PDB file of C-alpha atoms in Angstrom:
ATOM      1  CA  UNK A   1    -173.487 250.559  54.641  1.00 35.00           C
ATOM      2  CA  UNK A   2    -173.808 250.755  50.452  1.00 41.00           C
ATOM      3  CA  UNK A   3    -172.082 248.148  48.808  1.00 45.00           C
ATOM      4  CA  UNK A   4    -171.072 249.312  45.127  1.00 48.00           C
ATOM      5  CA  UNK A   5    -171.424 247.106  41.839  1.00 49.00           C
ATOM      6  CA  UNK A   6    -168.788 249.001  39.366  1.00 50.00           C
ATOM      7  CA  UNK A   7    -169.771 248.482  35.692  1.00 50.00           C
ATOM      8  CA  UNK A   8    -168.108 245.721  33.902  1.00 51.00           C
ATOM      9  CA  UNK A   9    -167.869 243.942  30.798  1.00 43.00           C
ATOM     10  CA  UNK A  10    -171.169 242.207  30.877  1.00 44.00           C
ATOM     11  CA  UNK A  11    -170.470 240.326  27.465  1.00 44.00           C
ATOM     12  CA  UNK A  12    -167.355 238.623  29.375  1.00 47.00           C
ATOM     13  CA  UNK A  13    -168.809 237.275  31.938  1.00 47.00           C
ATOM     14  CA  UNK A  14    -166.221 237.757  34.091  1.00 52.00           C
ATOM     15  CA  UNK A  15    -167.696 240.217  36.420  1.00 64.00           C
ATOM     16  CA  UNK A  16    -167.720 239.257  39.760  1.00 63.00           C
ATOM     17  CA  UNK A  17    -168.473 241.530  43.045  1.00 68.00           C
ATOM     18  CA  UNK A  18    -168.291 240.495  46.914  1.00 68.00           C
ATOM     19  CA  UNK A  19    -172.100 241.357  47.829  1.00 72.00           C
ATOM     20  CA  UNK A  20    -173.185 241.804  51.677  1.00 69.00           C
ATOM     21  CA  UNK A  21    -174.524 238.297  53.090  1.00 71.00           C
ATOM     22  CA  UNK A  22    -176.592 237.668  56.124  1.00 63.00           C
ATOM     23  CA  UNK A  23    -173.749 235.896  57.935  1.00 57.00           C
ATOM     24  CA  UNK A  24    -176.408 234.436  60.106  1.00 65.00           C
ATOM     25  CA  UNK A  25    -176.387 230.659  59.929  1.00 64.00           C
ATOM     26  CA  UNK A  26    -177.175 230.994  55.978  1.00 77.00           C
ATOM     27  CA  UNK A  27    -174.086 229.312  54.393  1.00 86.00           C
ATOM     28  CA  UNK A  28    -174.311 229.374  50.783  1.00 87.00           C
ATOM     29  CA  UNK A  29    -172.668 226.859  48.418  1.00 90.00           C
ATOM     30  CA  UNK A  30    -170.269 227.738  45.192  1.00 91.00           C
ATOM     31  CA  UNK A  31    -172.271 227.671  42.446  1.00 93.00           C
ATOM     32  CA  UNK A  32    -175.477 228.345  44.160  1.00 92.00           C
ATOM     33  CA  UNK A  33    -177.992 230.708  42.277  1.00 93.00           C
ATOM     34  CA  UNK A  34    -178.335 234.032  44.280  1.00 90.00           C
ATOM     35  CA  UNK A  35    -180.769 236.556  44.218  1.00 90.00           C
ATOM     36  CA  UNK A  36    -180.993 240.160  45.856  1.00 88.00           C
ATOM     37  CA  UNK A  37    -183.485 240.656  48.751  1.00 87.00           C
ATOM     38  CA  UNK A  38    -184.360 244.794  48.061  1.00 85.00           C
ATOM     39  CA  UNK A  39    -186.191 244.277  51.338  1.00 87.00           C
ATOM     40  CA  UNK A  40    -183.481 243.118  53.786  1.00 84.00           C
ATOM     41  CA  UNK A  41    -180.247 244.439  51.134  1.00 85.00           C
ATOM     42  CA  UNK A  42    -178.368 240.998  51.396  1.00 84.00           C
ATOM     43  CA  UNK A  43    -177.691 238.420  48.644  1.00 85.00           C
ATOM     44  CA  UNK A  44    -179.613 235.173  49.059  1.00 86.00           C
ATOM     45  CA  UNK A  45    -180.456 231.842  48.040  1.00 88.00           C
ATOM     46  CA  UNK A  46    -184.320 232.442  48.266  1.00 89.00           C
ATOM     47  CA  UNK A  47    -185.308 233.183  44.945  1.00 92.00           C
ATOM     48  CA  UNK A  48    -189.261 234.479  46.014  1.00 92.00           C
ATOM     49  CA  UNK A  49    -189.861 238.022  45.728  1.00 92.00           C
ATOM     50  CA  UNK A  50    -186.234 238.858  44.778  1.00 92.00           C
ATOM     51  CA  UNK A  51    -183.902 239.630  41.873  1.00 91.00           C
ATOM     52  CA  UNK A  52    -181.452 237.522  40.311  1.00 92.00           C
ATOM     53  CA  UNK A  53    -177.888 238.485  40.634  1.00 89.00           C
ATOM     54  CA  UNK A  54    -175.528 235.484  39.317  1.00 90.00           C
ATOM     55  CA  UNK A  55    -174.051 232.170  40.805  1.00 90.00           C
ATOM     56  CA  UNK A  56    -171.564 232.173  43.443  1.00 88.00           C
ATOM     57  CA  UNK A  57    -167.726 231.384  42.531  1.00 88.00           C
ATOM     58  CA  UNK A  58    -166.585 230.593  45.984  1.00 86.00           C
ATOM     59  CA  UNK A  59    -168.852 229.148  49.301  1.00 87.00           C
ATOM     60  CA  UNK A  60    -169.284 231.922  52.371  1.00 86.00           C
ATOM     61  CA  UNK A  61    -170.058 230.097  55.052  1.00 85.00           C
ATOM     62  CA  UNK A  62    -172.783 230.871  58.321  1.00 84.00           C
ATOM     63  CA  UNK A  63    -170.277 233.484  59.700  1.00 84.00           C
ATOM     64  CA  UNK A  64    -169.410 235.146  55.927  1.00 83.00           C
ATOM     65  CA  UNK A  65    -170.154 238.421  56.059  1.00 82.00           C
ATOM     66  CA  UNK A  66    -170.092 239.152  52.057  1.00 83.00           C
ATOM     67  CA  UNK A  67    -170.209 236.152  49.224  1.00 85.00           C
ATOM     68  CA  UNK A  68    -168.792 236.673  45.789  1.00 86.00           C
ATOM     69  CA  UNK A  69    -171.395 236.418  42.989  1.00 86.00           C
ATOM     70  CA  UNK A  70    -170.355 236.430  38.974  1.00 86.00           C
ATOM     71  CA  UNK A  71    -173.461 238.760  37.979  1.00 84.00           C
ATOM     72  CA  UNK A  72    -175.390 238.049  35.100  1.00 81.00           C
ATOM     73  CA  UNK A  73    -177.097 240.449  33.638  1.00 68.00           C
TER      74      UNK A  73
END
């Protein structure tokens, strides 16, 4: 499944995208830092090895499927 990240405004900062979560037992708090894991394609908290996407602007809990990010560039 691709998830798309449509250009934006980035001087805004009002861009925000639902990104693909694990939705398995990996809740992740609003305002959480997020990151983008190339090797498993999810968003995550884990900041090792992956690339920074934004902050969260609303929780997805353990069953969340996707959690919405404000992307910094």
């Amino acid at each position: 499944t691709a998830y798309e990240i449509r250009n934006c405004d980035w001087s805004s900062d009002v861009c925000s995208s639902d990104l693909k979560a694990t939705g398995a037992d990996t809740a992740i708090a609003a305002g959480t830092l997020v990151y983008w894991s190339t090797s498993t394609q999810v968003a995550t908290a884990t900041a090792t090895n992956n690339k920074a996407l934004g902050k969260t602007v609303k929780a997805a809990s353990n069953t969340d499927t996707t959690v919405r990010v404000r992307l910094t560039q």
